[in-house]
Short mmCIF file of C-alpha atoms in Angstrom, two decimals:
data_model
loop_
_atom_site.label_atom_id
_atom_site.label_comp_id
_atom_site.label_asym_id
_atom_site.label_seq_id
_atom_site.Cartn_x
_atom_site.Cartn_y
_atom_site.Cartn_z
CA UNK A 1 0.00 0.00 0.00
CA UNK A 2 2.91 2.41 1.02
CA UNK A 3 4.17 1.49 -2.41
CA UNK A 4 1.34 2.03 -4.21
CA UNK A 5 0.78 5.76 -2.52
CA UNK A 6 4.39 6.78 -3.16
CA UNK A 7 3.55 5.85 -6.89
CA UNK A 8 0.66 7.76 -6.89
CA UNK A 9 2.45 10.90 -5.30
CA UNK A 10 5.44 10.50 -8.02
CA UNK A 11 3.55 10.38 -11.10
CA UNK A 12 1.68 13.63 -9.39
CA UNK A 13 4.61 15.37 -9.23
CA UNK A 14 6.05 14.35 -12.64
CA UNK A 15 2.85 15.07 -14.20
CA UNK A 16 2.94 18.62 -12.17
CA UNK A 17 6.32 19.20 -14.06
CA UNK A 18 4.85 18.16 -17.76
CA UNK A 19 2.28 20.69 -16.66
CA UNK A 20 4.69 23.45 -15.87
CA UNK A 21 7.09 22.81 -18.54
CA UNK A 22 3.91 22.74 -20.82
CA UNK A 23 2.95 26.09 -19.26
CA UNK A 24 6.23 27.45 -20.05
CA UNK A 25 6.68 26.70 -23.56
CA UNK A 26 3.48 27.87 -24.76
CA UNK A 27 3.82 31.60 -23.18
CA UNK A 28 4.24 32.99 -26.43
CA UNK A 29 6.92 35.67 -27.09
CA UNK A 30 6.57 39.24 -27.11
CA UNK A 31 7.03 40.40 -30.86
CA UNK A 32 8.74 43.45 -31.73
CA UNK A 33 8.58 45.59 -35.05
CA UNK A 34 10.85 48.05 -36.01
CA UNK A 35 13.63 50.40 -37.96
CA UNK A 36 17.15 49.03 -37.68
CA UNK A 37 20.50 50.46 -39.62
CA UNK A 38 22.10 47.95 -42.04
CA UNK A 39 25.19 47.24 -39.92
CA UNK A 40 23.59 45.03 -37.83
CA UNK A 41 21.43 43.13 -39.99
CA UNK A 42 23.81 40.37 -39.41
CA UNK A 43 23.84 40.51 -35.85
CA UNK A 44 19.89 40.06 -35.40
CA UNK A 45 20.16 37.52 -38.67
CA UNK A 46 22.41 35.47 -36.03
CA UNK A 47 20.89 31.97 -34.77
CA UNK A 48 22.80 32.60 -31.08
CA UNK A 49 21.63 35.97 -31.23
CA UNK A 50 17.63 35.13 -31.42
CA UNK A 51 17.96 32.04 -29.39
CA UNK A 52 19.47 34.57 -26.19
CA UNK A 53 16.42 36.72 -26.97
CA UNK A 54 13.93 34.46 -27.15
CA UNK A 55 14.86 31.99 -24.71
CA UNK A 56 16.37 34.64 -21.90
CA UNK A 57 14.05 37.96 -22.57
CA UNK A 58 11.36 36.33 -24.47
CA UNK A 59 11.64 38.53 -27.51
CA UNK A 60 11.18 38.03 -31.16
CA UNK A 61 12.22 40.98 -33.19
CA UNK A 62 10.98 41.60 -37.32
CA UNK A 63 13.08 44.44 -38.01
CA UNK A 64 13.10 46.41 -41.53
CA UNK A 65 16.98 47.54 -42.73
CA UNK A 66 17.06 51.78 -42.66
CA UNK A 67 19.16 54.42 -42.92
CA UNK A 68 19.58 55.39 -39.54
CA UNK A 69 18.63 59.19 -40.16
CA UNK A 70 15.88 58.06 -42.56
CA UNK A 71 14.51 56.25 -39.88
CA UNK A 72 14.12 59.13 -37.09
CA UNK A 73 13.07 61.47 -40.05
CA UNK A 74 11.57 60.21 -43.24
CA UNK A 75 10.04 56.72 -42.30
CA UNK A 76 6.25 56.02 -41.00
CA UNK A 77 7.25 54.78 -37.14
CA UNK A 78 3.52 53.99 -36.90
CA UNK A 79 3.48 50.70 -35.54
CA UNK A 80 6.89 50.56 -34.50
CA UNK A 81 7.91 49.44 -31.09
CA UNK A 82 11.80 50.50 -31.58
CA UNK A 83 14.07 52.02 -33.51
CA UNK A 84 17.67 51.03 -33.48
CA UNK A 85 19.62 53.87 -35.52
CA UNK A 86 23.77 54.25 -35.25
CA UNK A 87 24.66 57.10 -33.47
CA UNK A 88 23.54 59.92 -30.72
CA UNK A 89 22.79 62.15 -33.85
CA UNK A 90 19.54 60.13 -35.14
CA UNK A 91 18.18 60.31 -31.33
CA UNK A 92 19.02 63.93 -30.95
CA UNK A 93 17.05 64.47 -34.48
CA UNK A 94 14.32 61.96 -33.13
CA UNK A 95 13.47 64.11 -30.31
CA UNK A 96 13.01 67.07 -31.76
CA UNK A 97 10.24 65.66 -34.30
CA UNK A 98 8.05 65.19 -31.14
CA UNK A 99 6.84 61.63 -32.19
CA UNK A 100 6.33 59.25 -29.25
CA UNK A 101 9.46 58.26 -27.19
CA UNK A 102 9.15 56.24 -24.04
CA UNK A 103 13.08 55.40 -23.03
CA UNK A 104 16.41 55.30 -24.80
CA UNK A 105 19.78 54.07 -24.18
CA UNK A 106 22.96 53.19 -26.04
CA UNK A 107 24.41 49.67 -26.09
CA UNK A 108 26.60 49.36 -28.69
CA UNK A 109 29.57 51.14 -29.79
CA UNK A 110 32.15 51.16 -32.96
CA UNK A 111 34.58 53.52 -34.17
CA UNK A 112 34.62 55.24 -37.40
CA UNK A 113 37.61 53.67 -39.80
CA UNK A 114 38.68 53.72 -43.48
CA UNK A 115 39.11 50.53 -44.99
CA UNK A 116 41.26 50.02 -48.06
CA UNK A 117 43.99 47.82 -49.55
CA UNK A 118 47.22 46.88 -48.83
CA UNK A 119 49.22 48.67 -51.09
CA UNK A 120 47.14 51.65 -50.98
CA UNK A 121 48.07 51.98 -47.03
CA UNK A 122 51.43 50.92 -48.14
CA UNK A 123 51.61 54.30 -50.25
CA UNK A 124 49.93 56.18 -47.71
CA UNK A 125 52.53 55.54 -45.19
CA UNK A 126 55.48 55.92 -46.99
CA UNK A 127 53.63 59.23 -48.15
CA UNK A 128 53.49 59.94 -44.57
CA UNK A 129 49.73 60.83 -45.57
CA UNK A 130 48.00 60.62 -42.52
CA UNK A 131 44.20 61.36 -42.48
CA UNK A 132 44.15 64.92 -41.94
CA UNK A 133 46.78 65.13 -45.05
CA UNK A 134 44.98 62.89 -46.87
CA UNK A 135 41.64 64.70 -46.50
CA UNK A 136 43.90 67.99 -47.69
CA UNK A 137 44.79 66.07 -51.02
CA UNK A 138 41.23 64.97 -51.62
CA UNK A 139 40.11 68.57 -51.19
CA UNK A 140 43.36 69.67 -52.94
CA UNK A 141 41.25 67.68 -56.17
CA UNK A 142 44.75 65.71 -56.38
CA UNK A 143 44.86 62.36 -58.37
CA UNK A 144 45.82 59.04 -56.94
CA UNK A 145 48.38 59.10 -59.46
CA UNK A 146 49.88 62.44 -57.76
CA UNK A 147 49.75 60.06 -54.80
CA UNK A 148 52.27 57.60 -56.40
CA UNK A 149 49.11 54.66 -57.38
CA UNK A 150 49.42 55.95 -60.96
CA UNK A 151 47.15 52.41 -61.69
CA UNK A 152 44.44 53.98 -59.62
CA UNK A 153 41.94 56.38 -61.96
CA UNK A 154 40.98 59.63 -60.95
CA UNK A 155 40.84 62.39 -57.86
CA UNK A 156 41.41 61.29 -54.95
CA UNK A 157 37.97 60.28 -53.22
CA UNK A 158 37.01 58.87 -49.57
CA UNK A 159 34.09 57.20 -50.45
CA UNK A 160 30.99 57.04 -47.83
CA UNK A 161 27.60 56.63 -47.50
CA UNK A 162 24.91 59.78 -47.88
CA UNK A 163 25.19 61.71 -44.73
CA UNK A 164 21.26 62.85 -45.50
CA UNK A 165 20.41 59.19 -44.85
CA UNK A 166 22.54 57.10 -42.97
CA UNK A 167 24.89 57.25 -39.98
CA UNK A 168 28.27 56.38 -40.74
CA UNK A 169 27.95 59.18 -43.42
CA UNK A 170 26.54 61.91 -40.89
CA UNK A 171 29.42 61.21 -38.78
CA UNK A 172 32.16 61.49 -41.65
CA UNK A 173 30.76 64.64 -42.46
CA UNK A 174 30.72 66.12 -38.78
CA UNK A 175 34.22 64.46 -38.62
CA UNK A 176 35.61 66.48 -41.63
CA UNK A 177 34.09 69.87 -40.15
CA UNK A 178 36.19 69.02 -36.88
CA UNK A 179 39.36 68.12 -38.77
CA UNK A 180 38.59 71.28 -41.36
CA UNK A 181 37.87 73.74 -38.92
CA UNK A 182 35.18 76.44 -38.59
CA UNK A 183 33.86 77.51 -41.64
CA UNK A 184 34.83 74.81 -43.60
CA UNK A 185 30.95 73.29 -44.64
CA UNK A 186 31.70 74.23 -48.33
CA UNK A 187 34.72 72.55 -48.49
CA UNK A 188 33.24 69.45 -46.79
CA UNK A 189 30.01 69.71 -49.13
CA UNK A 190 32.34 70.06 -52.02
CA UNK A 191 34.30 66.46 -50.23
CA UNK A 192 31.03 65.11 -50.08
CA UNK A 193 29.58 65.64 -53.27
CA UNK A 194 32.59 64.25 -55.15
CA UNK A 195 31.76 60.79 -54.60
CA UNK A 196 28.40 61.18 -56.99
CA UNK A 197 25.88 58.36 -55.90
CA UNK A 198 25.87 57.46 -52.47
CA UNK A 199 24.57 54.85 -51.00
CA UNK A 200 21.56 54.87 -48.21
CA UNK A 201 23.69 51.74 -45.65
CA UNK A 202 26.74 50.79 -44.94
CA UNK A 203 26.77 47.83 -45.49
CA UNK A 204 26.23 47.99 -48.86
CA UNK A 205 28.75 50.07 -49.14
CA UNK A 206 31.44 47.67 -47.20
CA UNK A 207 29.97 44.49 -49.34
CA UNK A 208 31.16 46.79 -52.45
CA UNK A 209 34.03 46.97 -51.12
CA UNK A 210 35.15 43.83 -50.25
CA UNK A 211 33.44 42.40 -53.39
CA UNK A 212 34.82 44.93 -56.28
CA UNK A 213 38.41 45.26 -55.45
CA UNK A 214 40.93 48.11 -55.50
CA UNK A 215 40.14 49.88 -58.69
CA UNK A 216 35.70 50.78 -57.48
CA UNK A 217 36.50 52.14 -54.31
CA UNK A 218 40.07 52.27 -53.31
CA UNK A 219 39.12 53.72 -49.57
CA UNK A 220 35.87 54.18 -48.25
CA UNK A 221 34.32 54.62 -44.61
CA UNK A 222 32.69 52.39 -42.25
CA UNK A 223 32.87 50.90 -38.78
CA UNK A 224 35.58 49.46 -37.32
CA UNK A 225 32.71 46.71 -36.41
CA UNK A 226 31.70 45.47 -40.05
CA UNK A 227 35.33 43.38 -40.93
CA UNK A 228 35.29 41.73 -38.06
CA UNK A 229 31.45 40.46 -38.69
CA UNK A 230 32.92 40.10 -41.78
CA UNK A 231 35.75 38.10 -40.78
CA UNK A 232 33.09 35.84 -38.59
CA UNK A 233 30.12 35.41 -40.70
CA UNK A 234 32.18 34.33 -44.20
CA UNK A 235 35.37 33.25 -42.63
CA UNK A 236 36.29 31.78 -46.07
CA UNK A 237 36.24 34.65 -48.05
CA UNK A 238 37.51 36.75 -45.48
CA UNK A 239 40.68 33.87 -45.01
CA UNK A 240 41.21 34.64 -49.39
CA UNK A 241 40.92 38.24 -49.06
CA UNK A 242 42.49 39.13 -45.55
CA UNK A 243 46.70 39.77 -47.24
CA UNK A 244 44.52 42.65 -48.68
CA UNK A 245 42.26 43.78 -46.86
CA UNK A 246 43.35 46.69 -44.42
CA UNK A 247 41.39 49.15 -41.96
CA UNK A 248 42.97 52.01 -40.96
CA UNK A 249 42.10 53.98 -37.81
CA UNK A 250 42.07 57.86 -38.19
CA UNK A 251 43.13 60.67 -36.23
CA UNK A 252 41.38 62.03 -34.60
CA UNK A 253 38.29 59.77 -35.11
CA UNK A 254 34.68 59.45 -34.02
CA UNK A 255 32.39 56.85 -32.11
CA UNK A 256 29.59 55.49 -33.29
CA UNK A 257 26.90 55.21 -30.99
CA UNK A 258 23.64 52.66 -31.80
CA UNK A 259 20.55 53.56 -29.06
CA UNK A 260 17.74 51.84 -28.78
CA UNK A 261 15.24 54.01 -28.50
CA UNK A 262 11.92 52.32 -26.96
CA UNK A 263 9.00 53.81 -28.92
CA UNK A 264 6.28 51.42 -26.69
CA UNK A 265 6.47 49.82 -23.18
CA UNK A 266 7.20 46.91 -24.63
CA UNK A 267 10.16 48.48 -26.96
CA UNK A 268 11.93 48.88 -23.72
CA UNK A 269 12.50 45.14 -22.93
CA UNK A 270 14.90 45.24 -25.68
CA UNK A 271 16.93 48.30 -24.11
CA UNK A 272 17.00 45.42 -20.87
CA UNK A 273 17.59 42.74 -23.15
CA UNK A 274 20.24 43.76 -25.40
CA UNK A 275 22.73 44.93 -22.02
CA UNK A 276 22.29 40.99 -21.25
CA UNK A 277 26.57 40.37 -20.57
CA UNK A 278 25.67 37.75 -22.98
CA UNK A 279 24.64 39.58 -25.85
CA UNK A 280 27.32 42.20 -25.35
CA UNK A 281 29.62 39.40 -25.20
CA UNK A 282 28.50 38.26 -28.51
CA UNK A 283 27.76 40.91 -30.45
CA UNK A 284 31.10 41.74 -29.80
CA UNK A 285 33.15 38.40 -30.46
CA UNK A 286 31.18 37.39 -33.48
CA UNK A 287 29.64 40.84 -34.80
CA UNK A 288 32.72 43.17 -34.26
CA UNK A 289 30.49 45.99 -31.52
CA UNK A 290 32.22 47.35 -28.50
CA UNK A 291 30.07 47.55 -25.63
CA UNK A 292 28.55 50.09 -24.42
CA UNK A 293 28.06 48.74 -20.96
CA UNK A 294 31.42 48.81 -19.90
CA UNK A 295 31.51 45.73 -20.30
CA UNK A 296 35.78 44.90 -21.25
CA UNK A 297 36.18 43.66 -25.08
CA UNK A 298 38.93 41.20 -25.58
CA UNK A 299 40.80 42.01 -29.22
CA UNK A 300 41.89 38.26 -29.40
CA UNK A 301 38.30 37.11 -29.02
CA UNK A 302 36.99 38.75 -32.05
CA UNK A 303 39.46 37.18 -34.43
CA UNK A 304 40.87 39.93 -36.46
CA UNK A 305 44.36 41.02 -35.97
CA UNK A 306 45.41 44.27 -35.87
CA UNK A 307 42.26 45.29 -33.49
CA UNK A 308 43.59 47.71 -30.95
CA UNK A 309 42.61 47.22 -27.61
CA UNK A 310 41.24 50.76 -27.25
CA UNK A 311 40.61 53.88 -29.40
CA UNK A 312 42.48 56.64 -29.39
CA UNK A 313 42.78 60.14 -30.77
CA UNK A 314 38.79 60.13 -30.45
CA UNK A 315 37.02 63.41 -30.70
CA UNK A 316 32.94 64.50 -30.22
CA UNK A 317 30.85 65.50 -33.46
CA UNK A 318 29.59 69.33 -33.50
CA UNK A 319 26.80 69.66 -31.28
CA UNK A 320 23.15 69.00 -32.58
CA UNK A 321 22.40 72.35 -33.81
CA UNK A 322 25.99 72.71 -36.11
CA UNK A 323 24.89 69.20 -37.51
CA UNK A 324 21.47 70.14 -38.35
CA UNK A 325 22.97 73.57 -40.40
CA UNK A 326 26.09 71.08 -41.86
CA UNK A 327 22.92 69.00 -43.31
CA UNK A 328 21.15 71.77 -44.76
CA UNK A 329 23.86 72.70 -46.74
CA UNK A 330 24.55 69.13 -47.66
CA UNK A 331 21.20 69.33 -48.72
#
């Protein structure tokens, strides 16, 4: 009889469990819609990445690629829970439309670099061009062949995305008014406006790179965090291209900030979700972003060499107002 009740009293507590763990795994996730810049596209495309939200936060995210400042300014947000833009710019733009904001916090961080190819750095340094000279001869209208790459056609051109639209673009423009000087916006929209057709993401702009060679772009500008996501997410073509490949880091230089900002109560489960040690660790190690947490980032873990355990020679972007007239005259 004893038997038979302790029986009884086991399968009641195993079927207890089923129930529970039957509980659990139906509690459907929270789903969350929004605008997120082309740089990380890979990072929220990453199996790890959606398992640690799903499993730890209970999030599911459907995000659409955007230009980060086309996505504060231009795009419907109705409908949106978040927006996830790349730097403190789009937020500061954001705010001043008025358009529903309930929190907003940064939580990832990359450097603005120029990548290019080995023998163009090769030149450059034996040129002793750094980037402030270098940004002289490109406003100088000097050739490459001037520069001593007599195989390379054309002016001299740094090649970046539209500042009107996306991020790493904005920045490179409030970079070259801090390197230029005060009344230098003509001379940066006449930088600017050499390139012809830009490009509304970075990331297409760093997949031209990497897939066109020397001769389409021979240095263009990006974040520091897109080779090593590179470097992680095709590790074979990165293995044939990396003798070539080279990222330079200006100087000075600029960071790249990438908010979350938390258009519904439930948008700000991502802001708690995404500072998950976790998450930083792996958008880091696999994805190439420096946290934002102060969280430590590890240059061997990330698998690139050449990553430099901190940036230096990093200065702020003109304040929100100097921005806003640089844009006008850019547009």
């Amino acid at each position: 009889m004893k038997k038979f009740i302790g029986l009884i009293l086991l399968l009641a507590v195993v079927g207890a469990a089923a129930f529970l763990t039957a509980k659990k795994s139906s509690t459907a996730p929270t789903v969350l819609r929004g605008f997120v810049g082309g740089e990380k596209t890979t990072l929220l495309a990453d199996p790890e990445f959606q398992k640690l939200l799903k499993e730890r936060h209970g999030l599911v995210l459907e995000a659409d690629k955007r230009g980060s400042l086309e996505m504060v300014t231009e795009s419907d947000t109705s409908g949106k829970d978040f927006l996830w833009p790349s730097s403190s710019v789009a937020l500061a733009l954001y705010k001043e439309t008025g358009k529903p904001l309930v929190a907003s916090e940064n939580v990832l961080n990359s450097p603005l670099v120029l990548y290019t190819w080995a023998k163009v750095a090769q030149t450059l340094t034996q040129q002793k061009l750094d980037f402030p000279r270098l940004v002289d001869a490109a406003a100088a209208g000097k050739t490459w062949k001037e520069l001593g790459l007599p195989e390379l056609y054309g002016k001299v051109v740094l090649y970046t995305t539209d500042p009107l639209k996306s991020s790493s673009g904005n920045l490179y423009a409030g970079l070259l008014q801090t390197v230029l000087g005060t009344g230098s916006t003509e001379k940066v929209k006449t930088l600017i406006t050499a390139q012809g057709f830009q490009e509304s993401s970075s990331d297409t702009l760093f997949t031209q790179y990497v897939s066109r060679g020397i001769g389409d772009k021979p240095v263009i500008v990006g974040y520091e965090a897109q080779l090593i996501d590179f470097a992680r997410t095709a590790p074979a073509q990165y293995a044939a291209q990396k003798g070539q490949l080279r990222v330079l880091y200006p100087k000075p230089t600029v960071w790249s900030s990438h908010p979350v900002l938390a258009l519904t109560t439930n948008g700000k489960k991502l802001i708690v979700a995404l500072q998950d040690p976790e998450i930083q660790k792996l958008a880091w190690e696999r994805h190439g972003f420096r946290s934002a947490t102060g969280a430590l980032n590890d240059p061997k873990a990330c698998g690139v060499e050449g990553v430099p355990v901190t940036i230096e020679s990093v200065v702020p972007i003109p304040d929100t107002k100097a921005m806003q007239a640089l844009l006008s005259a850019l547009r």
